[in-house]
Amino acid sequence: MGLHRFKYYDLVMAAFVTVLVCSNLIGPAKVASLEVFGSPFVFGAGVLFFPLSYVFGDILTEVYGYARARKVIWAGFAGLAFASFMSFVVVKLPPAPGWGQQEIYASVFGQVPRIVFASLTAFFVGEIVNAYVMARMKVWTKGRHLWTRTIGSTIIGQAADSLIFYPVAFYGIWSTDLVIQVMFSNFLLKVGWEAVLTPVTYRIVGALKKAEGVDVYDTETDFTPFSLETTDDSLEAEDKA
């Protein structure tokens, strides 16, 4: 397969980065609680939207292959790093006389360095693991049973993400019981979201494969996470154009 022009790859990348930055900037520091069967279910608020980044990650890997998904992960990492840096700078800027919202603004957008570090590390490791498992399982299953790949990769990727983020970000700040409770409940919610959205993933993957005219199998891909290389000569692909 020669050089292939993709119609929607950039749009999927933009959607991925948008969901990632918003869910990480707005949600992770708030702990929410909902009544479930008469008992409180405690979870991190960002979990309502962050799993969408894993859905986009699955779509990217399934349709475009690991190498292009890896490039998007790096784009997301850069976007998240810049958003955190911008938040830090803007919060630290001296407020104008008469503007009395500094404390409120800082409470919303203030970034604790350890939370930023935890978020960046957990995101990168979790997404790379998710893409790797997704790509490997596609080869193992010969492209069949997409649901096993989306859910299986999410279980492993989200486990890695949660095991890194919550202990690194909140151990010693929250009680140990709360860290474990939120970490476990968030993991269940993320995997549950993936399962619920599986029919949507199927439709988007099918539509994109048809529109792009490609179905990538990572049989000879270099799986190092530290690369932006996306050349087609490392991939085995079925060109349907």
Coordinates of N, CA and C in Angstrom, one line a residue:
M1 N 0.8 -1.2 0.0 CA 0.0 0.0 0.0 C 0.9 1.2 0.0
G2 N 0.6 2.2 -0.9 CA 1.4 3.4 -0.9 C 0.8 4.5 0.0
L3 N 1.2 5.7 -0.3 CA 0.8 6.8 0.6 C -0.7 6.9 0.5
H4 N -1.4 7.0 1.6 CA -2.8 7.0 1.6 C -3.3 8.3 2.3
R5 N -4.2 9.0 1.6 CA -4.8 10.2 2.2 C -6.0 9.9 2.9
F6 N -6.0 10.3 4.2 CA -7.2 10.0 5.0 C -8.1 11.3 5.1
K7 N -9.4 11.0 5.1 CA -10.4 12.1 5.1 C -10.7 12.6 6.5
Y8 N -10.7 11.7 7.4 CA -11.3 12.0 8.8 C -10.3 11.9 9.9
Y9 N -9.1 11.5 9.6 CA -8.1 11.2 10.7 C -7.9 12.5 11.5
D10 N -7.7 13.6 10.9 CA -7.5 14.9 11.6 C -8.6 15.3 12.5
L11 N -9.9 15.0 12.0 CA -11.1 15.3 12.8 C -11.1 14.4 14.1
V12 N -10.8 13.1 13.9 CA -10.8 12.2 15.1 C -9.8 12.6 16.1
M13 N -8.6 13.1 15.5 CA -7.5 13.6 16.4 C -8.0 14.8 17.2
A14 N -8.7 15.7 16.5 CA -9.1 16.9 17.2 C -10.2 16.6 18.3
A15 N -11.1 15.7 18.0 CA -12.1 15.2 19.0 C -11.4 14.6 20.2
F16 N -10.4 13.7 19.9 CA -9.7 13.1 21.0 C -9.0 14.1 21.9
V17 N -8.3 15.0 21.4 CA -7.6 16.0 22.2 C -8.6 16.9 22.9
T18 N -9.7 17.3 22.3 CA -10.7 18.1 23.0 C -11.2 17.4 24.2
V19 N -11.7 16.2 24.0 CA -12.2 15.4 25.1 C -11.2 15.3 26.2
L20 N -10.0 15.0 25.9 CA -8.9 14.7 26.8 C -8.6 16.0 27.7
V21 N -8.4 17.1 27.0 CA -8.1 18.3 27.7 C -9.2 18.8 28.6
C22 N -10.4 18.8 28.1 CA -11.6 19.2 28.9 C -11.8 18.3 30.1
S23 N -11.7 17.0 29.9 CA -12.0 16.1 31.0 C -10.9 16.1 32.1
N24 N -9.7 16.4 31.7 CA -8.6 16.4 32.7 C -8.5 17.8 33.3
L25 N -8.8 18.9 32.6 CA -8.7 20.2 33.2 C -9.9 20.5 34.2
I26 N -11.1 20.0 33.8 CA -12.2 20.4 34.6 C -12.6 19.4 35.7
G27 N -12.5 18.1 35.4 CA -13.1 17.1 36.3 C -12.3 16.4 37.4
P28 N -11.0 16.2 37.2 CA -10.4 15.2 38.1 C -10.4 15.5 39.6
A29 N -10.3 16.8 40.0 CA -10.2 17.1 41.4 C -11.5 17.1 42.2
K30 N -12.6 16.9 41.5 CA -13.9 16.9 42.2 C -14.3 15.5 42.4
V31 N -14.7 15.2 43.6 CA -15.3 13.9 44.0 C -16.8 14.1 44.1
A32 N -17.5 13.3 43.3 CA -19.0 13.4 43.3 C -19.6 12.1 43.9
S33 N -20.9 12.2 44.3 CA -21.5 11.1 44.9 C -23.0 11.0 44.5
L34 N -23.4 9.8 44.0 CA -24.8 9.6 43.6 C -25.3 8.5 44.4
E35 N -26.6 8.5 44.7 CA -27.3 7.4 45.4 C -27.6 6.3 44.4
V36 N -27.1 5.1 44.7 CA -27.3 3.9 43.9 C -27.8 2.8 44.8
F37 N -29.1 2.5 44.5 CA -29.8 1.5 45.4 C -29.7 1.8 46.9
G38 N -29.9 3.1 47.1 CA -29.9 3.6 48.5 C -28.6 3.8 49.2
S39 N -27.5 3.6 48.5 CA -26.1 3.8 49.0 C -25.4 4.8 48.2
P40 N -24.5 5.5 48.8 CA -23.7 6.5 48.0 C -22.7 5.8 47.1
F41 N -22.6 6.2 45.9 CA -21.6 5.8 45.0 C -20.6 6.9 44.7
V42 N -19.4 6.8 45.2 CA -18.5 7.9 45.1 C -17.5 7.7 43.9
F43 N -17.4 8.8 43.1 CA -16.5 8.7 41.9 C -15.9 10.1 41.6
G44 N -14.8 10.1 40.8 CA -14.3 11.3 40.4 C -15.1 11.9 39.2
A45 N -15.4 13.2 39.3 CA -16.4 13.7 38.3 C -15.9 13.6 36.9
G46 N -14.6 13.7 36.7 CA -14.1 13.7 35.3 C -14.3 12.3 34.6
V47 N -14.7 11.3 35.4 CA -14.9 10.0 34.8 C -16.1 9.9 33.8
L48 N -17.0 10.9 34.0 CA -18.1 10.9 33.1 C -17.8 11.2 31.6
F49 N -16.7 11.9 31.4 CA -16.3 12.2 30.0 C -14.9 11.7 29.6
F50 N -14.0 11.4 30.5 CA -12.7 11.0 30.2 C -12.7 9.6 29.4
P51 N -13.6 8.7 29.7 CA -13.6 7.4 28.9 C -13.8 7.6 27.5
L52 N -14.4 8.8 27.1 CA -14.6 9.0 25.6 C -13.3 9.1 24.9
S53 N -12.2 9.5 25.6 CA -10.9 9.5 25.0 C -10.4 8.1 24.7
Y54 N -10.8 7.1 25.5 CA -10.5 5.7 25.2 C -11.3 5.2 24.0
V55 N -12.5 5.6 23.9 CA -13.3 5.2 22.8 C -12.7 5.7 21.5
F56 N -12.3 7.0 21.5 CA -11.6 7.6 20.3 C -10.3 6.9 20.1
G57 N -9.6 6.5 21.2 CA -8.3 5.8 21.0 C -8.5 4.4 20.4
D58 N -9.6 3.7 20.8 CA -9.9 2.4 20.1 C -10.2 2.6 18.7
I59 N -11.0 3.6 18.3 CA -11.4 3.9 16.9 C -10.1 4.2 16.1
L60 N -9.3 5.0 16.7 CA -8.0 5.4 15.9 C -7.2 4.1 15.7
T61 N -7.0 3.3 16.7 CA -6.1 2.1 16.5 C -6.8 1.1 15.6
E62 N -8.1 0.9 15.7 CA -8.8 -0.1 14.9 C -8.7 0.3 13.4
V63 N -9.0 1.6 13.1 CA -9.1 2.0 11.8 C -7.7 2.4 11.2
Y64 N -6.9 3.2 11.9 CA -5.7 3.8 11.4 C -4.4 3.1 11.8
G65 N -4.5 2.2 12.8 CA -3.3 1.5 13.2 C -2.6 2.1 14.4
Y66 N -1.8 1.3 15.1 CA -1.1 1.8 16.3 C -0.3 3.0 16.1
A67 N 0.5 3.1 15.0 CA 1.4 4.2 14.8 C 0.7 5.5 14.7
R68 N -0.4 5.6 14.0 CA -1.2 6.8 14.0 C -1.9 7.1 15.3
A69 N -2.4 6.1 16.0 CA -2.9 6.3 17.3 C -1.9 6.9 18.2
R70 N -0.7 6.3 18.2 CA 0.4 6.8 19.0 C 0.7 8.3 18.8
K71 N 0.7 8.7 17.5 CA 0.9 10.1 17.2 C -0.2 11.0 17.8
V72 N -1.4 10.5 17.8 CA -2.5 11.3 18.4 C -2.4 11.3 19.9
I73 N -1.9 10.2 20.5 CA -1.6 10.2 22.0 C -0.6 11.3 22.3
W74 N 0.4 11.4 21.5 CA 1.4 12.4 21.7 C 0.9 13.8 21.6
A75 N 0.0 14.0 20.6 CA -0.7 15.3 20.4 C -1.6 15.6 21.7
G76 N -2.3 14.6 22.2 CA -3.0 14.8 23.4 C -2.2 15.1 24.6
F77 N -1.0 14.4 24.7 CA -0.1 14.7 25.8 C 0.4 16.1 25.7
A78 N 0.7 16.6 24.5 CA 1.2 18.0 24.4 C 0.1 19.0 24.7
G79 N -1.2 18.7 24.3 CA -2.3 19.6 24.6 C -2.6 19.6 26.0
L80 N -2.5 18.5 26.7 CA -2.8 18.4 28.2 C -1.7 19.2 28.9
A81 N -0.4 19.0 28.5 CA 0.7 19.7 29.1 C 0.6 21.2 29.0
F82 N 0.2 21.6 27.8 CA 0.1 23.1 27.5 C -1.1 23.7 28.4
A83 N -2.2 22.9 28.4 CA -3.4 23.4 29.2 C -3.0 23.6 30.7
S84 N -2.2 22.6 31.2 CA -1.8 22.7 32.6 C -0.8 23.8 32.8
F85 N 0.1 24.0 31.9 CA 1.1 25.2 32.0 C 0.3 26.5 31.9
M86 N -0.6 26.6 31.0 CA -1.4 27.8 30.8 C -2.2 28.1 32.1
S87 N -2.8 27.1 32.7 CA -3.5 27.3 33.9 C -2.6 27.8 35.0
F88 N -1.4 27.2 35.1 CA -0.5 27.6 36.1 C -0.1 29.1 36.0
V89 N 0.2 29.5 34.7 CA 0.7 30.9 34.5 C -0.5 31.9 34.8
V90 N -1.7 31.6 34.3 CA -2.8 32.5 34.4 C -3.2 32.7 35.9
V91 N -3.2 31.6 36.6 CA -3.5 31.6 38.1 C -2.5 32.5 38.8
K92 N -1.2 32.3 38.4 CA -0.1 33.0 39.1 C 0.0 34.5 38.8
L93 N -0.6 34.9 37.7 CA -0.5 36.3 37.3 C -1.2 37.2 38.4
P94 N -0.6 38.3 38.8 CA -1.2 39.2 39.8 C -2.6 39.7 39.3
P95 N -3.6 39.6 40.1 CA -4.9 40.1 39.7 C -5.0 41.6 39.7
A96 N -5.8 42.1 38.8 CA -5.9 43.6 38.7 C -6.6 44.1 40.0
P97 N -6.3 45.3 40.4 CA -7.0 45.9 41.5 C -8.5 46.0 41.2
G98 N -9.3 45.6 42.2 CA -10.7 45.7 42.1 C -11.3 44.4 41.5
W99 N -10.5 43.4 41.0 CA -11.0 42.2 40.6 C -10.9 41.2 41.7
G100 N -12.0 40.8 42.3 CA -12.0 40.1 43.5 C -12.3 38.6 43.4
Q101 N -12.0 38.1 42.2 CA -12.3 36.7 41.9 C -11.1 35.7 42.0
Q102 N -9.9 36.2 42.4 CA -8.7 35.4 42.3 C -8.8 34.1 43.1
E103 N -9.3 34.1 44.3 CA -9.4 32.9 45.1 C -10.3 31.9 44.4
I104 N -11.4 32.4 43.9 CA -12.4 31.5 43.2 C -11.8 30.9 42.0
Y105 N -11.1 31.8 41.2 CA -10.5 31.4 40.0 C -9.4 30.3 40.3
A106 N -8.6 30.6 41.3 CA -7.5 29.7 41.6 C -8.1 28.3 42.1
S107 N -9.2 28.4 42.8 CA -9.8 27.1 43.3 C -10.3 26.2 42.2
V108 N -10.7 26.9 41.1 CA -11.2 26.1 39.9 C -10.1 25.6 39.0
F109 N -9.1 26.6 38.7 CA -8.1 26.3 37.7 C -6.7 26.1 38.3
G110 N -6.5 26.2 39.6 CA -5.2 26.0 40.2 C -4.8 24.6 40.0
Q111 N -3.5 24.4 39.6 CA -3.0 23.1 39.3 C -1.9 22.7 40.3
V112 N -2.2 21.7 41.0 CA -1.2 21.1 42.0 C -0.2 20.3 41.1
P113 N 1.1 20.6 41.3 CA 2.1 19.9 40.4 C 2.0 18.4 40.4
R114 N 1.8 17.8 41.6 CA 1.7 16.4 41.7 C 0.5 15.8 40.9
I115 N -0.6 16.6 40.9 CA -1.8 16.2 40.1 C -1.5 16.2 38.6
V116 N -0.8 17.3 38.2 CA -0.4 17.5 36.8 C 0.5 16.3 36.4
F117 N 1.5 16.0 37.2 CA 2.4 14.9 36.9 C 1.6 13.6 36.9
A118 N 0.8 13.4 37.8 CA 0.0 12.1 37.9 C -0.9 12.0 36.6
S119 N -1.5 13.1 36.3 CA -2.4 13.1 35.1 C -1.7 12.8 33.8
L120 N -0.6 13.5 33.6 CA 0.2 13.3 32.4 C 0.7 11.9 32.3
T121 N 1.3 11.4 33.4 CA 1.9 10.1 33.4 C 0.8 9.0 33.2
A122 N -0.3 9.1 33.9 CA -1.3 8.1 33.8 C -2.0 8.1 32.4
F123 N -2.2 9.3 31.9 CA -2.8 9.4 30.5 C -1.9 8.7 29.5
F124 N -0.6 9.0 29.5 CA 0.3 8.5 28.5 C 0.4 7.0 28.6
V125 N 0.6 6.5 29.8 CA 0.8 5.0 30.0 C -0.5 4.3 29.7
G126 N -1.6 4.8 30.2 CA -2.9 4.2 29.9 C -3.3 4.1 28.5
E127 N -3.1 5.2 27.8 CA -3.5 5.2 26.3 C -2.5 4.4 25.5
I128 N -1.2 4.4 25.8 CA -0.3 3.6 25.0 C -0.6 2.1 25.2
V129 N -0.9 1.7 26.5 CA -1.2 0.3 26.8 C -2.5 0.0 26.1
N130 N -3.5 0.8 26.1 CA -4.7 0.6 25.4 C -4.5 0.4 23.9
A131 N -3.8 1.2 23.3 CA -3.5 1.1 21.8 C -2.7 -0.1 21.5
Y132 N -1.8 -0.5 22.3 CA -0.9 -1.7 22.1 C -1.8 -2.9 22.2
V133 N -2.6 -3.0 23.2 CA -3.4 -4.2 23.4 C -4.4 -4.3 22.3
M134 N -5.0 -3.2 21.9 CA -6.0 -3.1 20.8 C -5.4 -3.7 19.5
A135 N -4.2 -3.1 19.2 CA -3.5 -3.5 18.0 C -3.1 -5.0 18.0
R136 N -2.6 -5.5 19.1 CA -2.2 -6.9 19.1 C -3.4 -7.8 19.1
M137 N -4.5 -7.5 19.8 CA -5.6 -8.3 19.7 C -6.3 -8.4 18.4
K138 N -6.2 -7.3 17.6 CA -6.7 -7.3 16.2 C -6.0 -8.3 15.4
V139 N -4.7 -8.4 15.5 CA -4.0 -9.4 14.8 C -4.3 -10.8 15.3
W140 N -4.4 -11.0 16.6 CA -4.7 -12.3 17.2 C -6.0 -12.8 16.7
T141 N -7.0 -11.9 16.7 CA -8.4 -12.3 16.4 C -8.7 -12.2 14.9
K142 N -7.7 -11.9 14.1 CA -7.8 -11.7 12.7 C -8.9 -10.7 12.3
G143 N -9.0 -9.7 13.1 CA -10.0 -8.6 12.8 C -11.4 -8.9 13.2
R144 N -11.7 -10.1 13.8 CA -13.0 -10.5 14.3 C -13.3 -10.0 15.7
H145 N -14.5 -10.0 16.1 CA -15.0 -9.7 17.5 C -14.4 -8.4 18.0
L146 N -14.8 -7.3 17.4 CA -14.3 -6.0 17.8 C -14.5 -5.7 19.2
W147 N -15.7 -6.2 19.8 CA -16.0 -5.9 21.1 C -15.0 -6.5 22.1
T148 N -14.4 -7.6 21.8 CA -13.4 -8.2 22.7 C -12.2 -7.3 22.8
R149 N -11.9 -6.6 21.7 CA -10.7 -5.7 21.6 C -11.0 -4.4 22.4
T150 N -12.2 -3.8 22.1 CA -12.5 -2.5 22.7 C -12.6 -2.7 24.2
I151 N -13.3 -3.7 24.7 CA -13.4 -3.9 26.1 C -12.2 -4.4 26.8
G152 N -11.5 -5.3 26.1 CA -10.3 -5.9 26.7 C -9.2 -4.9 26.8
S153 N -9.0 -4.1 25.8 CA -7.9 -3.1 25.8 C -8.3 -2.0 26.9
T154 N -9.6 -1.7 27.0 CA -10.0 -0.7 28.0 C -9.7 -1.2 29.4
I155 N -10.0 -2.4 29.7 CA -9.8 -3.0 31.0 C -8.3 -2.8 31.4
I156 N -7.4 -3.2 30.5 CA -6.0 -3.1 30.8 C -5.5 -1.7 30.9
G157 N -5.9 -0.9 29.9 CA -5.5 0.5 29.8 C -6.0 1.3 30.9
Q158 N -7.3 1.2 31.3 CA -7.8 2.0 32.3 C -7.3 1.5 33.7
A159 N -7.0 0.2 33.8 CA -6.4 -0.2 35.1 C -5.1 0.4 35.3
A160 N -4.2 0.5 34.2 CA -3.0 1.2 34.3 C -3.1 2.7 34.7
D161 N -4.1 3.3 34.0 CA -4.3 4.7 34.2 C -4.8 5.0 35.7
S162 N -5.7 4.2 36.2 CA -6.2 4.4 37.5 C -5.2 4.1 38.6
L163 N -4.4 3.0 38.4 CA -3.4 2.6 39.4 C -2.3 3.7 39.5
I164 N -2.1 4.4 38.4 CA -1.1 5.5 38.5 C -1.7 6.8 39.0
F165 N -2.8 7.2 38.4 CA -3.3 8.6 38.7 C -3.7 8.8 40.2
Y166 N -4.6 8.0 40.7 CA -5.1 8.3 42.0 C -4.1 8.2 43.2
P167 N -3.3 7.1 43.2 CA -2.3 7.1 44.3 C -1.3 8.2 44.2
V168 N -0.8 8.5 43.0 CA 0.2 9.6 42.8 C -0.4 10.9 43.1
A169 N -1.6 11.2 42.6 CA -2.2 12.5 42.8 C -2.8 12.8 44.2
F170 N -3.3 11.8 44.9 CA -4.1 12.1 46.1 C -3.7 11.3 47.3
Y171 N -2.7 10.4 47.2 CA -2.3 9.7 48.4 C -1.7 10.6 49.4
G172 N -2.2 10.6 50.6 CA -1.7 11.6 51.6 C -2.5 12.8 51.7
I173 N -3.3 13.1 50.7 CA -4.2 14.2 50.7 C -5.6 13.7 51.0
W174 N -6.1 12.7 50.3 CA -7.3 12.0 50.7 C -6.9 10.9 51.6
S175 N -7.9 10.3 52.3 CA -7.7 9.2 53.1 C -7.4 8.0 52.2
T176 N -6.7 7.0 52.7 CA -6.3 5.8 51.8 C -7.6 5.1 51.4
D177 N -8.6 5.0 52.3 CA -9.8 4.4 51.9 C -10.5 5.1 50.7
L178 N -10.5 6.5 50.8 CA -11.1 7.2 49.7 C -10.4 7.1 48.4
V179 N -9.1 7.1 48.5 CA -8.3 6.8 47.2 C -8.6 5.5 46.6
I180 N -8.7 4.5 47.4 CA -9.0 3.1 46.9 C -10.4 3.1 46.4
Q181 N -11.4 3.7 47.1 CA -12.8 3.7 46.7 C -13.0 4.4 45.4
V182 N -12.4 5.6 45.3 CA -12.6 6.4 44.0 C -11.9 5.7 42.9
M183 N -10.7 5.2 43.1 CA -9.9 4.5 42.1 C -10.7 3.3 41.5
F184 N -11.3 2.5 42.4 CA -12.0 1.3 42.0 C -13.3 1.7 41.3
S185 N -14.0 2.6 41.9 CA -15.3 3.0 41.3 C -15.1 3.7 39.9
N186 N -14.1 4.5 39.8 CA -13.8 5.1 38.5 C -13.4 4.0 37.5
F187 N -12.6 3.1 37.9 CA -12.3 2.0 36.9 C -13.5 1.3 36.4
L188 N -14.4 0.9 37.3 CA -15.7 0.3 36.9 C -16.5 1.1 36.0
L189 N -16.6 2.4 36.3 CA -17.3 3.3 35.5 C -16.7 3.4 34.1
K190 N -15.4 3.5 34.0 CA -14.7 3.7 32.7 C -15.0 2.4 31.8
V191 N -14.8 1.3 32.4 CA -15.0 0.0 31.7 C -16.5 -0.1 31.3
G192 N -17.4 0.3 32.2 CA -18.8 0.2 31.9 C -19.2 1.2 30.8
W193 N -18.6 2.4 30.8 CA -18.9 3.3 29.7 C -18.5 2.7 28.4
E194 N -17.3 2.0 28.3 CA -16.8 1.4 27.1 C -17.8 0.3 26.6
A195 N -18.3 -0.5 27.6 CA -19.2 -1.5 27.2 C -20.5 -0.9 26.6
V196 N -21.0 0.1 27.3 CA -22.3 0.8 26.8 C -22.1 1.4 25.5
L197 N -21.0 2.0 25.2 CA -20.7 2.6 23.9 C -20.2 1.7 22.8
T198 N -20.1 0.4 23.1 CA -19.7 -0.5 22.1 C -20.5 -0.5 20.8
P199 N -21.8 -0.4 20.8 CA -22.5 -0.3 19.5 C -22.2 1.0 18.8
V200 N -22.0 2.1 19.5 CA -21.6 3.3 18.8 C -20.2 3.1 18.2
T201 N -19.3 2.5 18.9 CA -18.0 2.3 18.4 C -18.0 1.4 17.1
Y202 N -18.8 0.4 17.1 CA -19.0 -0.4 15.9 C -19.4 0.4 14.7
R203 N -20.4 1.3 14.9 CA -20.9 2.0 13.8 C -19.9 3.0 13.3
I204 N -19.2 3.7 14.2 CA -18.2 4.7 13.8 C -17.0 4.0 13.1
V205 N -16.6 2.9 13.6 CA -15.4 2.1 13.0 C -15.8 1.6 11.6
G206 N -17.0 1.1 11.5 CA -17.5 0.6 10.2 C -17.6 1.7 9.2
A207 N -18.1 2.9 9.6 CA -18.3 4.0 8.7 C -16.9 4.6 8.3
L208 N -16.0 4.7 9.2 CA -14.7 5.2 8.9 C -13.9 4.3 8.0
K209 N -13.9 3.0 8.2 CA -13.2 2.0 7.4 C -13.7 2.1 5.9
K210 N -15.0 2.3 5.8 CA -15.6 2.4 4.5 C -15.2 3.7 3.8
A211 N -15.3 4.8 4.6 CA -15.0 6.1 4.0 C -13.5 6.3 3.7
E212 N -12.6 5.7 4.6 CA -11.2 5.9 4.4 C -10.6 4.8 3.4
G213 N -11.4 3.7 3.2 CA -10.9 2.7 2.3 C -9.7 1.9 2.8
V214 N -9.6 1.7 4.1 CA -8.4 1.1 4.7 C -8.8 0.3 6.0
D215 N -8.1 -0.8 6.2 CA -8.2 -1.6 7.4 C -6.8 -2.0 7.8
V216 N -6.3 -1.4 8.8 CA -4.8 -1.6 9.2 C -4.7 -2.7 10.2
Y217 N -3.7 -3.6 9.9 CA -3.3 -4.7 10.8 C -1.8 -4.4 11.1
D218 N -1.5 -4.3 12.4 CA -0.2 -4.0 12.9 C 0.7 -5.3 13.0
T219 N 1.0 -5.9 11.9 CA 1.8 -7.1 11.9 C 3.3 -6.9 12.0
E220 N 3.7 -5.7 11.5 CA 5.2 -5.4 11.5 C 5.5 -4.1 12.1
T221 N 4.6 -3.6 12.9 CA 4.7 -2.2 13.5 C 5.8 -2.2 14.6
D222 N 6.6 -1.1 14.6 CA 7.4 -0.9 15.8 C 6.6 -0.3 16.9
F223 N 6.4 -1.0 18.0 CA 5.5 -0.6 19.0 C 6.2 0.3 20.1
T224 N 7.3 0.8 19.9 CA 7.9 1.7 20.8 C 7.0 2.9 21.0
P225 N 6.8 3.4 22.3 CA 5.9 4.5 22.5 C 6.6 5.8 22.1
F226 N 7.9 5.8 22.0 CA 8.6 7.1 21.9 C 9.0 7.3 20.4
S227 N 7.9 7.5 19.6 CA 8.1 7.7 18.2 C 6.9 8.4 17.6
L228 N 7.1 9.2 16.6 CA 6.0 9.8 15.9 C 5.9 9.3 14.4
E229 N 6.6 8.3 14.2 CA 6.7 7.7 12.8 C 5.4 7.1 12.5
T230 N 4.8 7.4 11.3 CA 3.6 6.8 10.8 C 3.7 6.3 9.4
T231 N 4.9 5.9 8.9 CA 5.0 5.5 7.5 C 4.3 4.2 7.3
D232 N 3.7 4.0 6.1 CA 2.9 2.8 5.8 C 3.8 1.6 5.6
D233 N 5.1 1.7 5.4 CA 5.9 0.5 5.1 C 6.1 -0.4 6.3
S234 N 5.7 0.1 7.5 CA 5.8 -0.8 8.6 C 4.5 -1.5 8.9
L235 N 3.4 -1.3 8.1 CA 2.1 -1.8 8.4 C 1.6 -2.7 7.3
E236 N 0.8 -3.7 7.6 CA 0.1 -4.5 6.7 C -1.3 -4.0 6.6
A237 N -1.7 -3.6 5.5 CA -3.1 -3.0 5.4 C -3.8 -3.5 4.2
E238 N -5.1 -3.5 4.3 CA -6.0 -3.9 3.2 C -6.6 -2.6 2.7
D239 N -6.1 -2.2 1.5 CA -6.6 -1.0 0.8 C -7.9 -1.3 0.1
K240 N -9.0 -0.7 0.5 CA -10.3 -0.9 -0.1 C -10.7 0.1 -1.1
A241 N -9.8 1.1 -1.3 CA -10.2 2.2 -2.2 C -10.3 1.7 -3.6

